[in-house]
Coordinates of C-alpha atoms and ligand atoms in Angstrom, one line a residue:
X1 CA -94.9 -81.2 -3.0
X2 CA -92.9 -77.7 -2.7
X3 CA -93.8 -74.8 -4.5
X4 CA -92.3 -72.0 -5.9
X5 CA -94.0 -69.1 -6.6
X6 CA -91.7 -66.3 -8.9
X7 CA -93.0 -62.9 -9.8
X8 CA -90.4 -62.4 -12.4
X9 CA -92.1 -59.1 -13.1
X10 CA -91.3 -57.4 -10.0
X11 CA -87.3 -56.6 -9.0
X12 CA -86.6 -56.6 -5.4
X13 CA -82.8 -55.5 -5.4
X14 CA -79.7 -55.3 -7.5
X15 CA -77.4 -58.6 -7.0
X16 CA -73.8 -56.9 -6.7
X17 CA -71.1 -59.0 -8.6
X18 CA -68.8 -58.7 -5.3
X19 CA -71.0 -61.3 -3.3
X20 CA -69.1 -64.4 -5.0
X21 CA -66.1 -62.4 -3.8
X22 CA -62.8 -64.4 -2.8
X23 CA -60.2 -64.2 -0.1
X24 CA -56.6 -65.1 0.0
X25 CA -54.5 -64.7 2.5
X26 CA -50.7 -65.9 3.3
X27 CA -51.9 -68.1 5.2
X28 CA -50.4 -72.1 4.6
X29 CA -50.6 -72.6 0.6
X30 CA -53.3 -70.4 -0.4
X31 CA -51.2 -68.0 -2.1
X32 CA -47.5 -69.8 -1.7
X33 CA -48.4 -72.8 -4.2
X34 CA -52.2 -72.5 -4.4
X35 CA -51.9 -69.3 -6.5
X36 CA -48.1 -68.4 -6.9
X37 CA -45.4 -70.4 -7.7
X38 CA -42.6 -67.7 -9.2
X39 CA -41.4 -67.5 -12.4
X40 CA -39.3 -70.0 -12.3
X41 CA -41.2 -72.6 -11.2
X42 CA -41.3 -76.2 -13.0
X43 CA -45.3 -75.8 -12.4
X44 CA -46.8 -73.9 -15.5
X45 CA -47.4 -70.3 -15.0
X46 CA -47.6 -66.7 -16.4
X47 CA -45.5 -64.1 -14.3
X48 CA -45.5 -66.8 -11.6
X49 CA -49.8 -67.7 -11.4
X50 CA -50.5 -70.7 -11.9
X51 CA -52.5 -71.4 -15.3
X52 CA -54.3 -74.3 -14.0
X53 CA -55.9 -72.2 -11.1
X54 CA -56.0 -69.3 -12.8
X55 CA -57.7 -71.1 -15.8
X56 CA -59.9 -72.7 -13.2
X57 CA -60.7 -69.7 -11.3
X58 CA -61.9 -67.1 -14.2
X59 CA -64.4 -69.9 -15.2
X60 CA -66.6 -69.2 -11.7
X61 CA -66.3 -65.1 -12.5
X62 CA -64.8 -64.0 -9.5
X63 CA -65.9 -60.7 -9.1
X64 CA -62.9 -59.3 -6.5
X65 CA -60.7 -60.6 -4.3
X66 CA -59.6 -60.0 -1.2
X67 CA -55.7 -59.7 0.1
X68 CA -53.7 -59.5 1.8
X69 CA -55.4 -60.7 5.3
X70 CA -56.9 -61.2 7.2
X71 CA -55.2 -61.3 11.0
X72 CA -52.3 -61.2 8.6
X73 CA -53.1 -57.8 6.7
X74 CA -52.4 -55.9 10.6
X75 CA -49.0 -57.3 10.6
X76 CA -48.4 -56.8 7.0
X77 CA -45.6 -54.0 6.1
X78 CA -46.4 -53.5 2.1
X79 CA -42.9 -51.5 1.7
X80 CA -41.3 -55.2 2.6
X81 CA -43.1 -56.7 -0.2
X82 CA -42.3 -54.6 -3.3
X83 CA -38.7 -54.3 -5.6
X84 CA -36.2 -57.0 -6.2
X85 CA -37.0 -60.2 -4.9
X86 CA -34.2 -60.9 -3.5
X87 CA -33.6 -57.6 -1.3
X88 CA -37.4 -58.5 0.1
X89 CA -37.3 -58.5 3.6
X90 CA -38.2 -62.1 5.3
X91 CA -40.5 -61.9 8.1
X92 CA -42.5 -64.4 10.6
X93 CA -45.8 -65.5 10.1
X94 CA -47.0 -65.2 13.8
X95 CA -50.3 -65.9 12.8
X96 CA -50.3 -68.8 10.6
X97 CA -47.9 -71.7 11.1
X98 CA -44.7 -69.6 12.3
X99 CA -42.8 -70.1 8.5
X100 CA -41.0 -67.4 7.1
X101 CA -42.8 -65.2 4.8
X102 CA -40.1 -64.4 2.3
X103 CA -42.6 -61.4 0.7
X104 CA -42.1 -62.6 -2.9
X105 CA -45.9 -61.9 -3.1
X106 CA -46.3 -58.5 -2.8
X107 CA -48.6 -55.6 -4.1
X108 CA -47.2 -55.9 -7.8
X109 CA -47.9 -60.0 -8.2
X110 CA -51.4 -59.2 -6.4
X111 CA -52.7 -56.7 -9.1
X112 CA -50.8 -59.0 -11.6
X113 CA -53.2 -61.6 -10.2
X114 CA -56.0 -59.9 -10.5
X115 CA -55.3 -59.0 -14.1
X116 CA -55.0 -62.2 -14.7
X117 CA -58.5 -63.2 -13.1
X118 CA -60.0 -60.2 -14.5
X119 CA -61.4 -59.2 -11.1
X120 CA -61.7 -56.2 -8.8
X121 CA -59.1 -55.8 -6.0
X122 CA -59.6 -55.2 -2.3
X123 CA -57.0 -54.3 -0.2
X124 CA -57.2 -54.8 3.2
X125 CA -55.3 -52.1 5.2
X126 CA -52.9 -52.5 8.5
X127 CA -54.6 -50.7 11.5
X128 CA -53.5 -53.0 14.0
X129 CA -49.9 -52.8 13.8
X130 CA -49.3 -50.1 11.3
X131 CA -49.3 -46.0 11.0
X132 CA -51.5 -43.8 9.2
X133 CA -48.3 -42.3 7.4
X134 CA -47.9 -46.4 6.0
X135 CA -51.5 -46.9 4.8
X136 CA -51.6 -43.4 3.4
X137 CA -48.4 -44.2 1.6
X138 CA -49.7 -47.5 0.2
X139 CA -52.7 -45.6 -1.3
X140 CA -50.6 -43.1 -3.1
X141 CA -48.1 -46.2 -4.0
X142 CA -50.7 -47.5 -5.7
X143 CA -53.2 -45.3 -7.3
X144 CA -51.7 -41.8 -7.2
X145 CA -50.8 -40.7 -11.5
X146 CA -48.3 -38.1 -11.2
X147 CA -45.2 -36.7 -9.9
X148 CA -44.5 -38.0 -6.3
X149 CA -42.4 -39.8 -3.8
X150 CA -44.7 -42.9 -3.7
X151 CA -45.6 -42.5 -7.4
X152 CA -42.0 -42.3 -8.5
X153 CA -41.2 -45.5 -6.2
X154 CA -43.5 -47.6 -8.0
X155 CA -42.1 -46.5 -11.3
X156 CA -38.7 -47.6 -10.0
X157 CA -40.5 -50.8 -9.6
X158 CA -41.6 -51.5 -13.1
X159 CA -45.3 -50.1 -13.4
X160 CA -45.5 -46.7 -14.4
X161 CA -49.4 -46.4 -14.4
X162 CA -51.0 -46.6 -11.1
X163 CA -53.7 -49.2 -10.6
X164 CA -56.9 -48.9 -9.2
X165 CA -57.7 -50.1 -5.8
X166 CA -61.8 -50.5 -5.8
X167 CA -62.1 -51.5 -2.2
X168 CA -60.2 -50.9 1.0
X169 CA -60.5 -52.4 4.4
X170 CA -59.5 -50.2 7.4
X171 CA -58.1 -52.9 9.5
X172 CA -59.1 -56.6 9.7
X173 CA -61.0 -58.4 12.8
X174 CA -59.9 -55.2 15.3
X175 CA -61.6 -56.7 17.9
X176 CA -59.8 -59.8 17.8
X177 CA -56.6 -60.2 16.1
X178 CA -56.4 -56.7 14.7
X179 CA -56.1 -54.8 18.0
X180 CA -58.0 -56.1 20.2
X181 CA -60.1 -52.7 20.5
X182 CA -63.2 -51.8 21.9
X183 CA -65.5 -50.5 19.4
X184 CA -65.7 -46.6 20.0
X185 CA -62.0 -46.8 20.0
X186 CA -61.7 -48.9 16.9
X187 CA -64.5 -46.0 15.6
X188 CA -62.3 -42.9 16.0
X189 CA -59.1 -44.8 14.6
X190 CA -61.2 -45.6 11.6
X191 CA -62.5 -42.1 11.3
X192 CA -58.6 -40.9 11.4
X193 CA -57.1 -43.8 8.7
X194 CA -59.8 -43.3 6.4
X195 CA -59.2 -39.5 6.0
X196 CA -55.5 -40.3 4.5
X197 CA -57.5 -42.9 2.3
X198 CA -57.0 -40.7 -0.3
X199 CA -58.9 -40.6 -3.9
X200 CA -56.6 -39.5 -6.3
X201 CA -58.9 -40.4 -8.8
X202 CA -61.9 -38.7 -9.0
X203 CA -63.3 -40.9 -11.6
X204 CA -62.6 -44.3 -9.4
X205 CA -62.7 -44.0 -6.2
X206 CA -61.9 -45.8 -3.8
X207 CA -65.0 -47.3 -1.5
X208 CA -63.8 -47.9 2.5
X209 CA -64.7 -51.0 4.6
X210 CA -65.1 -50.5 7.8
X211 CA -64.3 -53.5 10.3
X212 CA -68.1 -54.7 11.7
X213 CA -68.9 -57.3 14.1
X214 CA -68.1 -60.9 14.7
X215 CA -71.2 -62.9 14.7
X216 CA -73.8 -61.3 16.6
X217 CA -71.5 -58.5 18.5
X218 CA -75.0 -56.5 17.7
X219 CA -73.0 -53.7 20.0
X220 CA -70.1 -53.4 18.2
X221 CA -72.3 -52.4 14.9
X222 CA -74.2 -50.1 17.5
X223 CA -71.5 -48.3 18.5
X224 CA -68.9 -48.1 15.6
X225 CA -72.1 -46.5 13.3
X226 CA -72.6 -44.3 15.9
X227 CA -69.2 -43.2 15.6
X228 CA -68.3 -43.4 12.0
X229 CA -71.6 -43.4 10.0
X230 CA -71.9 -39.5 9.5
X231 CA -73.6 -38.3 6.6
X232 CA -72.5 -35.0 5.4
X233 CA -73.0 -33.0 2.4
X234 CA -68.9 -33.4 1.9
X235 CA -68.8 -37.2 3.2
X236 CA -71.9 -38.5 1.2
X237 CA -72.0 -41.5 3.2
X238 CA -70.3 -40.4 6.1
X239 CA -66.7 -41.8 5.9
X240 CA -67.4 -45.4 4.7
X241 CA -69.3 -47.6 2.1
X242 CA -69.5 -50.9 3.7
X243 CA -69.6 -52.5 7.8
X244 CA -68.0 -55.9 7.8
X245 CA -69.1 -59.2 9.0
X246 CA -67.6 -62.2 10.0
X247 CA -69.3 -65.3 10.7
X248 CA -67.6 -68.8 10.0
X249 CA -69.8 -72.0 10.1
X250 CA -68.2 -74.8 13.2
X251 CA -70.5 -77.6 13.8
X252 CA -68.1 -78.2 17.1
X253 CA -66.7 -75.9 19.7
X254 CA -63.5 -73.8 18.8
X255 CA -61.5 -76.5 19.9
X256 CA -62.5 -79.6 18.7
X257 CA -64.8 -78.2 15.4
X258 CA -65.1 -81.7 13.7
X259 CA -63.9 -83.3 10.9
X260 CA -63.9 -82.2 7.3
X261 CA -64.9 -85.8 5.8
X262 CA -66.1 -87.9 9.0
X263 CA -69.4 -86.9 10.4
X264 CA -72.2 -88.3 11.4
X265 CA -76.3 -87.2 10.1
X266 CA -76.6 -85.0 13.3
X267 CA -73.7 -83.1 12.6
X268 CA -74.4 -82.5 9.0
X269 CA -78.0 -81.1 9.9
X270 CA -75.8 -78.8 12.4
X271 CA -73.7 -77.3 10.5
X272 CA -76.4 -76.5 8.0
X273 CA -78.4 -75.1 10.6
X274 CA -75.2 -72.9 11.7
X275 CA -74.9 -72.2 8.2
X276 CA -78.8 -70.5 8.0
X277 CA -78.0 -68.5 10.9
X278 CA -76.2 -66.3 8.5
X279 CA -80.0 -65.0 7.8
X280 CA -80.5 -63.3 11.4
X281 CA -77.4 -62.2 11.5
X282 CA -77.7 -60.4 8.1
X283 CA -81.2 -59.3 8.9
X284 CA -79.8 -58.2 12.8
X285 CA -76.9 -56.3 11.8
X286 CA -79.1 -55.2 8.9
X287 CA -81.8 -54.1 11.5
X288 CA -79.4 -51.5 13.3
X289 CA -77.7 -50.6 9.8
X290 CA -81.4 -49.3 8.7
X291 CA -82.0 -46.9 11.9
X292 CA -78.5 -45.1 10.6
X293 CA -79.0 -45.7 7.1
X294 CA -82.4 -46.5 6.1
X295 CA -81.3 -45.7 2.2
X296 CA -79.2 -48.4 2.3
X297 CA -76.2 -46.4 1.2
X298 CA -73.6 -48.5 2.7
X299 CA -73.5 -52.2 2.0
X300 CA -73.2 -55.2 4.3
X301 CA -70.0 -56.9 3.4
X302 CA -69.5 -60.3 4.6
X303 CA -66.3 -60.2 3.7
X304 CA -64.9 -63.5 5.6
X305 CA -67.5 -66.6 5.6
X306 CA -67.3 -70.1 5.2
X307 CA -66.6 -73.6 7.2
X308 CA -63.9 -74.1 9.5
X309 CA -63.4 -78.0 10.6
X310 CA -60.0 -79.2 12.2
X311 CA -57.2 -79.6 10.2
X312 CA -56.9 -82.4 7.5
X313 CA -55.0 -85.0 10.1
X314 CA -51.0 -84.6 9.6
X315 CA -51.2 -81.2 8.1
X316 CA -49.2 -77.9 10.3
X317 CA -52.3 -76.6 12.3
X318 CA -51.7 -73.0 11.6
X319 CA -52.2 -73.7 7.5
X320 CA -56.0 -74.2 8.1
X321 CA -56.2 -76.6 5.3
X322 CA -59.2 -78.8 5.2
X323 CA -61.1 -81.3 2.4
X324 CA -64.3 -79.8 0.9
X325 CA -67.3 -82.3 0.7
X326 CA -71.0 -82.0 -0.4
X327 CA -71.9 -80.6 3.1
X328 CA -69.4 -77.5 1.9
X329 CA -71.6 -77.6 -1.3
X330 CA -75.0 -77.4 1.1
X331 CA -73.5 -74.4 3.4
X332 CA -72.2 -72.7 0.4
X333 CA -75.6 -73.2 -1.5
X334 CA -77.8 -71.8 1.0
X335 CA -75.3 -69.2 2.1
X336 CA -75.4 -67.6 -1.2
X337 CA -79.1 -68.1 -1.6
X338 CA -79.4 -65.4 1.6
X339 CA -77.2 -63.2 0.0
X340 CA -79.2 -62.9 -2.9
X341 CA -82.1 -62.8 -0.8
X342 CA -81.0 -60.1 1.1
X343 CA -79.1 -58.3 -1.8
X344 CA -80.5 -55.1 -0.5
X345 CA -78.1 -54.5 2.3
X346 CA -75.6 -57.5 1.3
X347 CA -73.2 -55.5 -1.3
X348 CA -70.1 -57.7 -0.7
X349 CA -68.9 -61.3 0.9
X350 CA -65.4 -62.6 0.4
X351 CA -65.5 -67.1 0.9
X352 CA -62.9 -68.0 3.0
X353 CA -60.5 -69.0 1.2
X354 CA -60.1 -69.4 -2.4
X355 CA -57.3 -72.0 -2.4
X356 CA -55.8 -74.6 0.0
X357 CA -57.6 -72.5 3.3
X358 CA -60.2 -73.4 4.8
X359 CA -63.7 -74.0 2.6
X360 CA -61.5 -73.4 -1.0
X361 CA -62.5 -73.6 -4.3
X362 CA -59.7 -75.2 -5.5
X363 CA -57.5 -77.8 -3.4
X364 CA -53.4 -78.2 -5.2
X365 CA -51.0 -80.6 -4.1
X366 CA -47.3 -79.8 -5.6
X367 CA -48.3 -80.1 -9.7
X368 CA -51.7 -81.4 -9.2
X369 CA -55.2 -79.5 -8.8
X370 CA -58.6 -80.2 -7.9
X371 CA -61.9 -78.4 -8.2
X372 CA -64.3 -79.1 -4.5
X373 CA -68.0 -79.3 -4.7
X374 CA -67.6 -75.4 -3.4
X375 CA -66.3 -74.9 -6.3
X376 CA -69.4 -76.1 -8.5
X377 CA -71.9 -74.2 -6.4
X378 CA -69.9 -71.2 -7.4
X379 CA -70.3 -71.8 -10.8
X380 CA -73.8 -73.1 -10.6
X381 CA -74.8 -70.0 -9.4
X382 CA -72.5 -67.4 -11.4
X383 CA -75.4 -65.7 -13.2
X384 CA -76.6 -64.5 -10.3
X385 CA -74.2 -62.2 -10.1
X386 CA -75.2 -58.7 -11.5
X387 CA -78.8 -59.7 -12.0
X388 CA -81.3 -58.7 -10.1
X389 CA -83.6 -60.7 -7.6
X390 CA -87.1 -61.0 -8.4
X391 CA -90.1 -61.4 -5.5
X392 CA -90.3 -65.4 -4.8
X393 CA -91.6 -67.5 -2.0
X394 CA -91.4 -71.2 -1.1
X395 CA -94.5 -73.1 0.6
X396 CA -94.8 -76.7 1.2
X397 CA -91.3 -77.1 2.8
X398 CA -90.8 -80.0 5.3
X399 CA -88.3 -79.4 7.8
X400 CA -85.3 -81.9 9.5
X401 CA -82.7 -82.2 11.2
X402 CA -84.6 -82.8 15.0
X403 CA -85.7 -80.1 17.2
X404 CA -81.7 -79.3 17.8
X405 CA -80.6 -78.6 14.3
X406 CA -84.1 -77.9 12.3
X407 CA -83.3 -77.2 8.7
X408 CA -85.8 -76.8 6.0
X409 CA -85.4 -79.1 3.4
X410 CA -85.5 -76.6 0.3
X411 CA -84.2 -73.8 0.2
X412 CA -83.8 -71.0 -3.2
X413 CA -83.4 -67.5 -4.4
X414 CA -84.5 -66.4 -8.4
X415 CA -82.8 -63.5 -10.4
X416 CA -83.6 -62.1 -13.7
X417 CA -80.3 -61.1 -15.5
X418 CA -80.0 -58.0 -18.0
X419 CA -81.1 -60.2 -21.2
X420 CA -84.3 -61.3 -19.1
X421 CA -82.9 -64.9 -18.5
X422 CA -84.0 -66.5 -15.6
X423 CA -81.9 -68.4 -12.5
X424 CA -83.4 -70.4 -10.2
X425 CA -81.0 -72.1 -7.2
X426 CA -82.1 -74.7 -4.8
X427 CA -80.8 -76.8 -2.4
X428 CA -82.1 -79.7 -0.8
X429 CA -81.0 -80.2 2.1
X430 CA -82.7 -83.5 3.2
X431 CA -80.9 -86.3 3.5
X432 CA -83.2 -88.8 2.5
X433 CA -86.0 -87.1 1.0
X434 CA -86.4 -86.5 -2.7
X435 CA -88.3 -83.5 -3.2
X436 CA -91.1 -82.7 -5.7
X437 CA -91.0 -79.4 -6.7
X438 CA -94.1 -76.9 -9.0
X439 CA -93.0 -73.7 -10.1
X440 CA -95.1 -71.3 -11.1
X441 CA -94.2 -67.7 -12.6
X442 CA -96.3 -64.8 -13.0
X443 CA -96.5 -64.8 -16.6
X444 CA -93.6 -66.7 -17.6
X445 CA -94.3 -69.8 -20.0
X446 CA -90.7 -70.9 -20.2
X447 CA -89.5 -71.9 -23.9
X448 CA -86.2 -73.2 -22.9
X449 CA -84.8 -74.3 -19.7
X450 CA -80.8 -75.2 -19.1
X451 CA -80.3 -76.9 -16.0
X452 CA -77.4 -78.8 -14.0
X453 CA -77.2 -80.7 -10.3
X454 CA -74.1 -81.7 -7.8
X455 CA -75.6 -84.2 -5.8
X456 CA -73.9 -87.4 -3.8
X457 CA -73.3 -88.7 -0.2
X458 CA -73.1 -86.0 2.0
X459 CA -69.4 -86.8 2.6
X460 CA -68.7 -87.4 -0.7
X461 CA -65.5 -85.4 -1.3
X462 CA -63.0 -84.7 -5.0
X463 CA -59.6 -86.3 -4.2
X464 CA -56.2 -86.2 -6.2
X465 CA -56.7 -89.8 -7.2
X466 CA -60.4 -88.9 -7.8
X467 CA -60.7 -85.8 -9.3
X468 CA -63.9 -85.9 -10.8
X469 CA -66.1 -87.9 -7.9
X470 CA -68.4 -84.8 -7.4
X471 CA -68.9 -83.1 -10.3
X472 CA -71.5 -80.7 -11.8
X473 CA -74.3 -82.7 -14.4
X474 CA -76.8 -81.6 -16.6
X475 CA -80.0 -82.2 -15.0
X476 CA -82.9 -83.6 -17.8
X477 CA -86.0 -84.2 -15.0
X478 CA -87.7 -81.0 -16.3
X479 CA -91.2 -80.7 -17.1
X480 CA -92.5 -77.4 -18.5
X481 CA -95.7 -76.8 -17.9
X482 CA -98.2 -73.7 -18.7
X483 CA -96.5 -70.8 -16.8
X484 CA -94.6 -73.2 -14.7
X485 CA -91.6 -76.2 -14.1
X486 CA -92.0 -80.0 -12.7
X487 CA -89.0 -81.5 -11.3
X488 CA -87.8 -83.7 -8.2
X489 CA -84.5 -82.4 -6.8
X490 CA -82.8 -85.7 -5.3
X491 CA -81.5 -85.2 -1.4
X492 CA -78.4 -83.7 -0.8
X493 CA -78.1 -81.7 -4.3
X494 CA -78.0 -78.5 -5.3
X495 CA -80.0 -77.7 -8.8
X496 CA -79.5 -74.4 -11.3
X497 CA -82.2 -73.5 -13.6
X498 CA -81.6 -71.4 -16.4
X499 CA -84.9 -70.2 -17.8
X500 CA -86.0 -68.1 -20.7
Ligands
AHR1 O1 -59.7 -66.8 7.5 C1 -58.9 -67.1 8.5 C2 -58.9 -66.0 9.6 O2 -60.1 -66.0 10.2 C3 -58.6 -64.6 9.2 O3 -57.2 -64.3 9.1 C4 -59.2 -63.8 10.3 O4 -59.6 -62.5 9.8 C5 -60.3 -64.7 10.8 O5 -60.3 -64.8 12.1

């Protein structure tokens, strides 16, 4: 028997929306087909989105999304993706797949599409490849209300008002793919790009990622706060509001990562154990954030995280597309179950990617969509977001997995939202173990409790001729009790309590 203990009367941190963030890059058919498909298409759409996606999508709330890369946002030129279509310069997609990129998504169809999802927008700048003059110019493209060259360009476009850009990356990966710098190089670059990062808006500006680590590079966040993190009375917090992190979950090496759909119990167990390593990274990188910023003024933003298995067998290697089963469920369960944990210094995380790429929400295939298991986690857990995380502890946790890939077998995080409604997550990550839970609030005698499951074989996967295989269920097998909740969560499932 597990128990839960909840303090619902003590709030540890604020849950930030922008941790169920998305990503999209042009990267195979994440935004080509997954999200856009033109006006003209036979494929239903409004100003060339997709309605069943978008329909889809604004059920999970996402918060913001991130675009347009990425390794692909330092070879992006945003002047080649803007007026008439058919004047839009066609470029290579070195990164991803060698296909011509024919830049009929641009910045106008990205804010469009984030109208659309209702979301905030993050634009990740070009460092890599691109001049200060060019991101400077994309700014004032953008945001800047008034007379000017940039302003007056995007009125010649067809949208007089300027949008508002609420997050912007200062290069992607520029230790890998976005330079290839060293990080107290990378540091004084940043400092340089961000100053023509203008705010033209007093009233909404514009808050700055700066590119962090990969994995545990715990000398890159070393050395790039040293450099950039510089609190003045004119830069409240110093020049940036968030440090980056990548980490992607591989249960193989690089080269041979495994398969999407075939795996055996031992690799399952390790790729959920590579998936809880997100918690010493978080709490690492969070570590050296605190000696430069114990106020926790700038947020950790995980802003590319997910699984990454070999391709789905006959599709172009570069397009990163990949089936979604109940292990992606498990990783993104527990994944999001640290973030709320440590919501304190986690402000932001982008999944990688929202369609077609990598561990998607949503898989397409010409006219026809489906909805993963990732997919159902994300709206299992959507009242998290903007709720705050209440003090909780588990005890009574078996573990498995072997002494290679120990996992525990539960795993949770509690919020309280602004109405005092309760939401409870856990994951059982146990293959063969059902797991009787108690939980027990502080004062709490819950009146009503809403509550759903995705459970199934741990390769069980949604396909186009089977839609509907894993799906999110009510779950009945409630018991209140005084000040407390009886239930068995089956193995492999993910639960969401609602609780008032
Ligand atoms: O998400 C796929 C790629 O992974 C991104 O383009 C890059 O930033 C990372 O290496």
């Amino acid at each position: 028997m597990a128990k839960i203990y909840i303090n619902e009367t003590n709030k540890i941190s604020h849950i930030n929306p922008e941790l169920y963030g998305q990503f999209s890059e042009h990267l195979g058919r994440c935004i080509y087909e997954g999200l856009y498909v033109g006006e003209d298409s036979d494929i239903p759409n409004v100003n060339g989105m997709r309605t069943d996606v978008i329909e889809a999508l604004k059920k999970i709330h996402v918060p913001v999304l991130r675009w347009p890369g990425g390794c692909f946002a330092d070879e992006y030129h945003w002047k080649d993706g803007i007026g008439p279509k058919e004047q839009r310069k066609k470029m290579i997609n070195t990164h991803w797949g060698g296909v011509v990129e024919d830049n009929s998504f641009g910045t106008h169809e990205y804010f469009e599409l984030c109208r659309q999802l209702g979301c905030k927008t993050y634009i990740n700048g070009n460092v890599g490849s691109g001049t200060v003059q060019e991101m400077s110019e994309w700014v004032e493209y953008m945001t800047f209300n008034g007379v000017s060259p940039m302003a007056d360009l995007r009125a010649a476009n067809g949208h007089e008002a300027p949008w508002k850009v609420d997050i912007f990356g200062v290069g992607n990966e520029s230790w890998g793919c976005g330079g290839n710098m060293r990080p107290t190089y990378y540091g004084d670059l940043y400092r340089r790009y961000q100053t023509y990062v203008r705010n033209y808006n007093a009233d909404a500006p514009i808050l700055k990622v700066t590119c962090g680590p990969n994995v545990n590079d715990y000398e890159w966040t070393e050395k790039v706060l040293d450099t950039c993190f510089n609190p003045s009375p004119c830069h409240l917090h110093g020049f940036m509001d968030y440090l980056s992190l990548h980490y992607y979950t591989t249960p193989g090496p690089w080269e041979h990562k495994g398969s999407a759909t075939e795996f055996s119990a031992e690799e399952y167990y390790c790729t959920l154990h590579k998936a809880l390593y997100m918690e010493e990274l978080v709490e690492k990188h969070g570590a050296i954030m605190d000696r430069y910023d114990p106020e926790k003024k700038i947020g950790l933003a995980v802003d590319e995280w997910g699984t990454w298995f070999d391709v789905e067998p006959g599709t172009n290697p570069g397009f990163l597309y990949q089936q979604n089963t109940m292990r992606d469920a498990l990783v993104a369960a527990v994944t999001l179950n640290i973030f709320n944990q440590h919501s304190d210094r986690v402000k932001l995380a982008c999944i990688a990617q929202m369609v077609n790429v990598l561990q998607s929400m949503i898989l397409t295939d010409k006219e026809k969509m489906l909805l993963t298991p990732t997919y159902h986690v994300f709206h299992m857990y959507r009242s998290h977001q903007d709720s705050d995380l209440v003090e909780n502890k588990i005890e009574g946790v078996k573990t498995e997995g072997g002494a290679m890939y120990e996992v525990p077998v539960l795993q949770q995080s509690v919020s309280v939202d602004k109405d005092g409604v309760l939401t409870l997550t856990v994951a059982n990550l146990s293959l063969e173990q059902s797991c009787p839970v108690e939980v027990s609030f502080k004062k709490l005698t819950p009146g009503l409790v809403q509550a759903s499951i995705l459970t199934d074989e741990k390769d069980a996967c949604n396909t186009f001729d089977r839609p509907d295989r894993v799906v999110e269920r009510s779950f009945d097998d409630v018991t209140v009790v005084e000040r407390g909740l009886k239930f068995v969560i089956p193995p492999c499932s993910v639960v969401s309590l609602r609780i008032r």
